[in-house]
Short mmCIF file of C-alpha atoms in Angstrom, two decimals:
data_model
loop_
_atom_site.label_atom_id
_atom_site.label_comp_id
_atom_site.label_asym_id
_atom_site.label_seq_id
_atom_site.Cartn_x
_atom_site.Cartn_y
_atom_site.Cartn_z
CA UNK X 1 9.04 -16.47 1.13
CA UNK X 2 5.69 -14.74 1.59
CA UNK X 3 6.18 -14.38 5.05
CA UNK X 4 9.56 -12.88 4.68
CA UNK X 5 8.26 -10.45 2.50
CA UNK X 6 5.51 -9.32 4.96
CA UNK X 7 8.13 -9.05 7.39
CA UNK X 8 9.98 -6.74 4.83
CA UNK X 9 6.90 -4.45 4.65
CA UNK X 10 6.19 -4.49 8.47
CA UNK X 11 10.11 -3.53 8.83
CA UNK X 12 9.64 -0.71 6.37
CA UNK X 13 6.42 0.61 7.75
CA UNK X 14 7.85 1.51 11.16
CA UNK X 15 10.70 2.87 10.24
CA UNK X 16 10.59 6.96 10.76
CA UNK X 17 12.71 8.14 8.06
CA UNK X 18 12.82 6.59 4.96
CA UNK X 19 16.13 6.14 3.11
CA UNK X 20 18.08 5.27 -0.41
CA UNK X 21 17.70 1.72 1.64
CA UNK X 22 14.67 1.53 2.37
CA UNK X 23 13.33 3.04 -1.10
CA UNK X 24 16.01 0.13 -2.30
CA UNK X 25 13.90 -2.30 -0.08
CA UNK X 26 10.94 -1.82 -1.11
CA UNK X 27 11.76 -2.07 -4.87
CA UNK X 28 13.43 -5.43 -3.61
CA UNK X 29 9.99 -6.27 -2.51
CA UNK X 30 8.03 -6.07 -5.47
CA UNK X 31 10.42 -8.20 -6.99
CA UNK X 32 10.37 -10.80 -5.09
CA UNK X 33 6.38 -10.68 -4.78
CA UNK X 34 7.13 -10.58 -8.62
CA UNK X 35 8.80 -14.01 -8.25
CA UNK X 36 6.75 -15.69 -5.38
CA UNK X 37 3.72 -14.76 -7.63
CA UNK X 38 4.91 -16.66 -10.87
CA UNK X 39 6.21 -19.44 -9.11
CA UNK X 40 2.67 -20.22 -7.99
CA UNK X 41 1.01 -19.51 -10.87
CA UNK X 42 3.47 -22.36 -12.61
CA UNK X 43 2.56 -24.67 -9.90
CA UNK X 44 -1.06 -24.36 -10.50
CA UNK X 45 -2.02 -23.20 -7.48
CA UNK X 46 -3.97 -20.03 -8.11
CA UNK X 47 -5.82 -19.54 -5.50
CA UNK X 48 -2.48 -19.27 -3.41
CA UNK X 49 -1.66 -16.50 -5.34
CA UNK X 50 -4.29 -14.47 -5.41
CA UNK X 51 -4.35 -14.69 -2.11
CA UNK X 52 -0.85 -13.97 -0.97
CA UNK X 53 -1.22 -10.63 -3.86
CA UNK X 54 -3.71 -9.58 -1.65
CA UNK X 55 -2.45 -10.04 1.04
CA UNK X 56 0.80 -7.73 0.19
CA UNK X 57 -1.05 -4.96 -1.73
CA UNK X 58 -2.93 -4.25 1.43
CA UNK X 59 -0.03 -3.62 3.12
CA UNK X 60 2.02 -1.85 0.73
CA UNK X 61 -1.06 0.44 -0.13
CA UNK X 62 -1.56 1.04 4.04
CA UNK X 63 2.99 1.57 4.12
CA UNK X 64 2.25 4.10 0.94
CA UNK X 65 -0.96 5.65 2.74
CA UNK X 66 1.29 6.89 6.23
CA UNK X 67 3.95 8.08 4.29
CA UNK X 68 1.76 10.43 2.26
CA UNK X 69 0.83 11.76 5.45
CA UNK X 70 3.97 11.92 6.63
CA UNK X 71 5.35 13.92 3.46
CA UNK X 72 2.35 16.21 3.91
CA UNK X 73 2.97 16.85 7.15
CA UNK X 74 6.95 17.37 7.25
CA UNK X 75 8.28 16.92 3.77
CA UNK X 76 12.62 16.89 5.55
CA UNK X 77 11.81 14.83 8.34
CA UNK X 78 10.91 11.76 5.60
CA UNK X 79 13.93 11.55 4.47
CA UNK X 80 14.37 11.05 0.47
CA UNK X 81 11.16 9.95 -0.31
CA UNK X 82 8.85 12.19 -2.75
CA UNK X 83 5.29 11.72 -3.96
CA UNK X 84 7.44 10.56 -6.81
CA UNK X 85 8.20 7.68 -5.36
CA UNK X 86 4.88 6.92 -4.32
CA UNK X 87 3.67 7.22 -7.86
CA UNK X 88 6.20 4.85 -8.84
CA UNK X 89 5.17 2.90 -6.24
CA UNK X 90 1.63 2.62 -6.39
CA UNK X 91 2.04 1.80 -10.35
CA UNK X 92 4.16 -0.81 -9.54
CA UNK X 93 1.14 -1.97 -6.84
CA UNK X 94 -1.18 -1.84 -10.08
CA UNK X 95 1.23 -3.86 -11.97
CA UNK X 96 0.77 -6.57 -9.48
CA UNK X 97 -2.63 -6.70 -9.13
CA UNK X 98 -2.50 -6.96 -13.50
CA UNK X 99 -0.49 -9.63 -13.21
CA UNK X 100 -2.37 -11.66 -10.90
CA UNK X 101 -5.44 -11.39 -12.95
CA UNK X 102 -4.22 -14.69 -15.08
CA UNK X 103 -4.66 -16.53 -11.80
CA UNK X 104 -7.86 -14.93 -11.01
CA UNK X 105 -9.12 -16.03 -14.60
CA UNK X 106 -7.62 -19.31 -13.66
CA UNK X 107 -9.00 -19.88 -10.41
CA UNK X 108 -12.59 -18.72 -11.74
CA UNK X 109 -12.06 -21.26 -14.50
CA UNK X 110 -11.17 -24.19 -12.20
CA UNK X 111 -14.15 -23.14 -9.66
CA UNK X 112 -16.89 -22.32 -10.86
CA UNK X 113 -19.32 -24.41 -13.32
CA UNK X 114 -19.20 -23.63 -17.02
CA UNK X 115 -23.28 -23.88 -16.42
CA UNK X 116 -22.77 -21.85 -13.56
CA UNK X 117 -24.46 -21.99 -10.24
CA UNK X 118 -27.88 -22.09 -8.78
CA UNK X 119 -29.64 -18.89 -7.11
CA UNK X 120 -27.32 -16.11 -4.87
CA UNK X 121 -24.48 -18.96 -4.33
CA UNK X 122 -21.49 -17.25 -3.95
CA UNK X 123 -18.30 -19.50 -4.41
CA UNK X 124 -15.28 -18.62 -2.26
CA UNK X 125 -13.49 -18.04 -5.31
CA UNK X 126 -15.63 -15.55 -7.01
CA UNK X 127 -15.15 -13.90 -3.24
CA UNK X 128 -11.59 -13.84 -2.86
CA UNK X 129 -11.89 -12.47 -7.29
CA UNK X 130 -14.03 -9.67 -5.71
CA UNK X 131 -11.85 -8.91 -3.36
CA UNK X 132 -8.95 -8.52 -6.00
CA UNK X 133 -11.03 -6.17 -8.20
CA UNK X 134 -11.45 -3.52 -5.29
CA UNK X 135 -8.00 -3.81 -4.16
CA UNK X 136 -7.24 -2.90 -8.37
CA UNK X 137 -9.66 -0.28 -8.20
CA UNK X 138 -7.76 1.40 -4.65
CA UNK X 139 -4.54 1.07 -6.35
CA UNK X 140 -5.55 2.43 -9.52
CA UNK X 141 -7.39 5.60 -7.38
CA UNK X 142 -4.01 5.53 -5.50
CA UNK X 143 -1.99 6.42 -8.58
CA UNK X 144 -3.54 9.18 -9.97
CA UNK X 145 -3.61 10.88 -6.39
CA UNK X 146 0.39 10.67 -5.82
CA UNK X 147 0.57 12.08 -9.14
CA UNK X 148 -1.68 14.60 -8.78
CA UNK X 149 0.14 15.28 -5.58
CA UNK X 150 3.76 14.98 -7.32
CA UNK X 151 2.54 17.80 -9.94
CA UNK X 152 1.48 20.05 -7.16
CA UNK X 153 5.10 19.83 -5.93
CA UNK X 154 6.46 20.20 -8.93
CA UNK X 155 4.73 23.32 -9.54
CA UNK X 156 5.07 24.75 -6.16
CA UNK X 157 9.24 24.09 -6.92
CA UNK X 158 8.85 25.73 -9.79
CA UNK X 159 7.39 29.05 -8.54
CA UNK X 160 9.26 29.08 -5.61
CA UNK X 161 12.60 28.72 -7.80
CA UNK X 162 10.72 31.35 -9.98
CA UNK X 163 10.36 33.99 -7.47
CA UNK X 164 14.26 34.39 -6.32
CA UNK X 165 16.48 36.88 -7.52
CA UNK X 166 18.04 35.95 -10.72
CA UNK X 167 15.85 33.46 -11.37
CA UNK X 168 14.81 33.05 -15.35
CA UNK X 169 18.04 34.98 -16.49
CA UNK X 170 19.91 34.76 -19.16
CA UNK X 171 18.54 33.62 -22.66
CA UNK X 172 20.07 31.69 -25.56
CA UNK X 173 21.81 34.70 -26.29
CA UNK X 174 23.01 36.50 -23.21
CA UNK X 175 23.19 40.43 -23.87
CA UNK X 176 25.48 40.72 -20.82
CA UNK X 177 29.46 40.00 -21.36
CA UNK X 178 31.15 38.30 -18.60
CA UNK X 179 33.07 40.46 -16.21
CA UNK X 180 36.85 39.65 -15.28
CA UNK X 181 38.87 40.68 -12.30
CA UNK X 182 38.39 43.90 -10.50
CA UNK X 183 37.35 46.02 -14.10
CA UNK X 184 33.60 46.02 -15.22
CA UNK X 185 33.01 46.51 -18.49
CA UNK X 186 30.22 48.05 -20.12
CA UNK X 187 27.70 45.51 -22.00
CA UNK X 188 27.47 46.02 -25.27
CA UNK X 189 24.86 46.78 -27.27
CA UNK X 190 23.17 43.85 -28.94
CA UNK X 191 23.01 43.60 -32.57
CA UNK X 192 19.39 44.09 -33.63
CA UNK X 193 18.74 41.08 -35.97
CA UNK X 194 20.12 38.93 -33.23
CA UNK X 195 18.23 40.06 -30.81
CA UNK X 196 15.24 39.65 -32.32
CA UNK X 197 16.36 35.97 -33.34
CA UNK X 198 16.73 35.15 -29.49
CA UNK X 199 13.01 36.74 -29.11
CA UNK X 200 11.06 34.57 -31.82
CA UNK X 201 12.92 31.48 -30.43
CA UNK X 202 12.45 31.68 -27.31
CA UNK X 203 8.54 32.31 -27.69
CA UNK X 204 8.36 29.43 -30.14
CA UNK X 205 10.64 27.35 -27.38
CA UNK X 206 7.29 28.38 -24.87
CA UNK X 207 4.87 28.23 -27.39
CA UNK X 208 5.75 24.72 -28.40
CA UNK X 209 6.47 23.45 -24.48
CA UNK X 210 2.70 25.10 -23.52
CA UNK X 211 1.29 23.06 -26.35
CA UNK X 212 3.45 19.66 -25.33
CA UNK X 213 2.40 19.92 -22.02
CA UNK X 214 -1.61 21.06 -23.06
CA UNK X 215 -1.36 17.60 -25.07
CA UNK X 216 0.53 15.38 -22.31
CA UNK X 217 -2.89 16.89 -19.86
CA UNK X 218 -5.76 16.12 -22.37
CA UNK X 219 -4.13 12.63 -22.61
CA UNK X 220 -3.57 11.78 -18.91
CA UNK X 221 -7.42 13.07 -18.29
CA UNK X 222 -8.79 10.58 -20.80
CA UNK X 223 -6.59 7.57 -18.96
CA UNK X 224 -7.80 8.67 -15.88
CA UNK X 225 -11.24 8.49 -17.60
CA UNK X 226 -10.73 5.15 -18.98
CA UNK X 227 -9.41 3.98 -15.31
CA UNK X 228 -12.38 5.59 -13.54
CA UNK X 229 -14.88 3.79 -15.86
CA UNK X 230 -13.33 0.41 -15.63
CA UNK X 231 -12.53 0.97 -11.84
CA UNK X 232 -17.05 1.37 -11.45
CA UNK X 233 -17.26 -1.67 -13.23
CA UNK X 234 -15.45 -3.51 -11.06
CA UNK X 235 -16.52 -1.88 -7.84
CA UNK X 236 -20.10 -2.84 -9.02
CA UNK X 237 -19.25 -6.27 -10.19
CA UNK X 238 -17.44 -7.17 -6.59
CA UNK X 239 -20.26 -4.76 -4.67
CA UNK X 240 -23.20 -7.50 -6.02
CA UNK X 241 -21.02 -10.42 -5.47
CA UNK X 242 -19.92 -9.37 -1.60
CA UNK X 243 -23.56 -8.56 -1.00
CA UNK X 244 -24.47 -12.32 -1.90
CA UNK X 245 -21.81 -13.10 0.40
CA UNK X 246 -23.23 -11.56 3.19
CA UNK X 247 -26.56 -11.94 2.39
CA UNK X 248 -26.18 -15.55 2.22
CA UNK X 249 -24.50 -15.33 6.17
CA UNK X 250 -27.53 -13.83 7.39
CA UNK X 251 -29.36 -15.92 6.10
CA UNK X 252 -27.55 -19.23 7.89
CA UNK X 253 -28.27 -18.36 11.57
CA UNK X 254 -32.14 -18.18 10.63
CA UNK X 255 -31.93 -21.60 9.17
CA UNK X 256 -30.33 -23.15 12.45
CA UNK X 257 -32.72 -21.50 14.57
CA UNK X 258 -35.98 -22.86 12.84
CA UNK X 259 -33.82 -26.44 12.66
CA UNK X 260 -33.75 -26.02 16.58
CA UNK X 261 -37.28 -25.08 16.94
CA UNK X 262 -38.46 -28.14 15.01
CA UNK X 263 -39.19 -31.15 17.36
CA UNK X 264 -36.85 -33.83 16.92
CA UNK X 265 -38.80 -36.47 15.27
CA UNK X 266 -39.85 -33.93 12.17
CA UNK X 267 -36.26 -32.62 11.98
#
């Protein structure tokens, strides 16, 4: 099933206009990656898992990457995908990596020594763990970019819908009667109490969205905060342990080659 999934992704990612199917496809994907993930966890093999997570958040986040640039580029040609949907998308990319984490505890917990190990040894499990942190600190990174990039199209929507004719008219009470057949007839004159109601509500109505939306900001800044600092954690946690890793297959080759240059009866 992880293969057919993979083939699901590679189907989606050269397809040139993406569709209610496709978007329906993909969702299909994450469920079944949903699925496939659980059903290894139960079966105890974690490493498995962590590995076939990988595996498909790489290529979801690289299928989610060229369609940003292809909405950039030419927003109609893409067909009904938004930066919307790649929010969604990339949240739903974070909740996989989340959920794998039990089987990355798991795996660590299996692998490695309570007493731990001796010198710069890296296990292959606290490698493929690394690996899984970075891939949740892309994702994470991911997210708030599509949403930064959804509010910037929301607000350019918004002031383009602002600046056409008619735009913003007519207020909870409309000052303007409705005209009928081929007669006008002359608005009439609004009553001044009533006027004035319509005036104080609708500057409380904008004075209470400004201060929603003021409050909705100041919270998403300190998630994106709290993401940022746990996403350095991990990027320094898997940056130490990937240097081990490669400092340790440097360090091989030299080995052999003084083996070689021993003679044979000290070797």
């Amino acid at each position: 099933r992880s293969e057919q999934v993979s083939a699901v992704v590679r189907r989606l990612r050269v397809a040139l206009v993406a569709t209610q199917d496709w978007v329906s496809d993909l969702q299909m994907s994450f469920s079944t990656q949903a699925h496939l993930g659980d059903g290894l966890h139960s079966a105890a093999l974690f490493r498995r898992r962590v590995a076939a997570d990988i595996d498909y958040v790489k290529n979801v986040a690289a299928l989610l990457e060229q369609k940003r640039l292809d909405i950039t580029r030419d927003p109609v040609s893409v067909g009904v995908l938004t930066f919307d949907h790649l929010e969604q998308f990339a949240d739903q990319l974070c909740t996989v990596v989340f959920s794998c984490k039990v089987s990355r505890d798991a795996l660590l917990a299996h692998a490695v020594p309570s007493e731990g190990v001796h010198g710069d040894i890296v296990l292959p499990a606290e490698d493929l763990a690394a690996q899984l942190d970075t891939w949740e600190t892309r994702c994470m990174s991911m997210r708030r970019s599509f949403l930064n990039l959804a509010r910037e199209a929301q607000r350019s929507s918004a002031n383009l819908a602002g600046g056409q004719p008619g735009a913003g008219a007519g207020t909870l009470f409309s000052t303007v009667p409705p005209v009928g057949g081929t007669r006008s007839i002359d608005p009439v004159k609004p009553v001044g109490d009533r006027e004035a109601l319509a005036q104080n509500l609708d500057s409380w109505l904008e004075s209470a969205g400004n201060d929603i939306k003021h409050a909705e900001e100041r919270k998403q800044v300190a998630r994106n905060m709290a993401e940022v600092e746990t996403s350095v954690a991990l990027l320094a946690n898997a940056a130490t342990m990937l240097q081990c890793v490669s400092a340790g297959e440097r360090s091989e080759p030299k080995e052999e080659d003084a083996l070689r240059g021993m003679p044979s009866s000290s070797v």
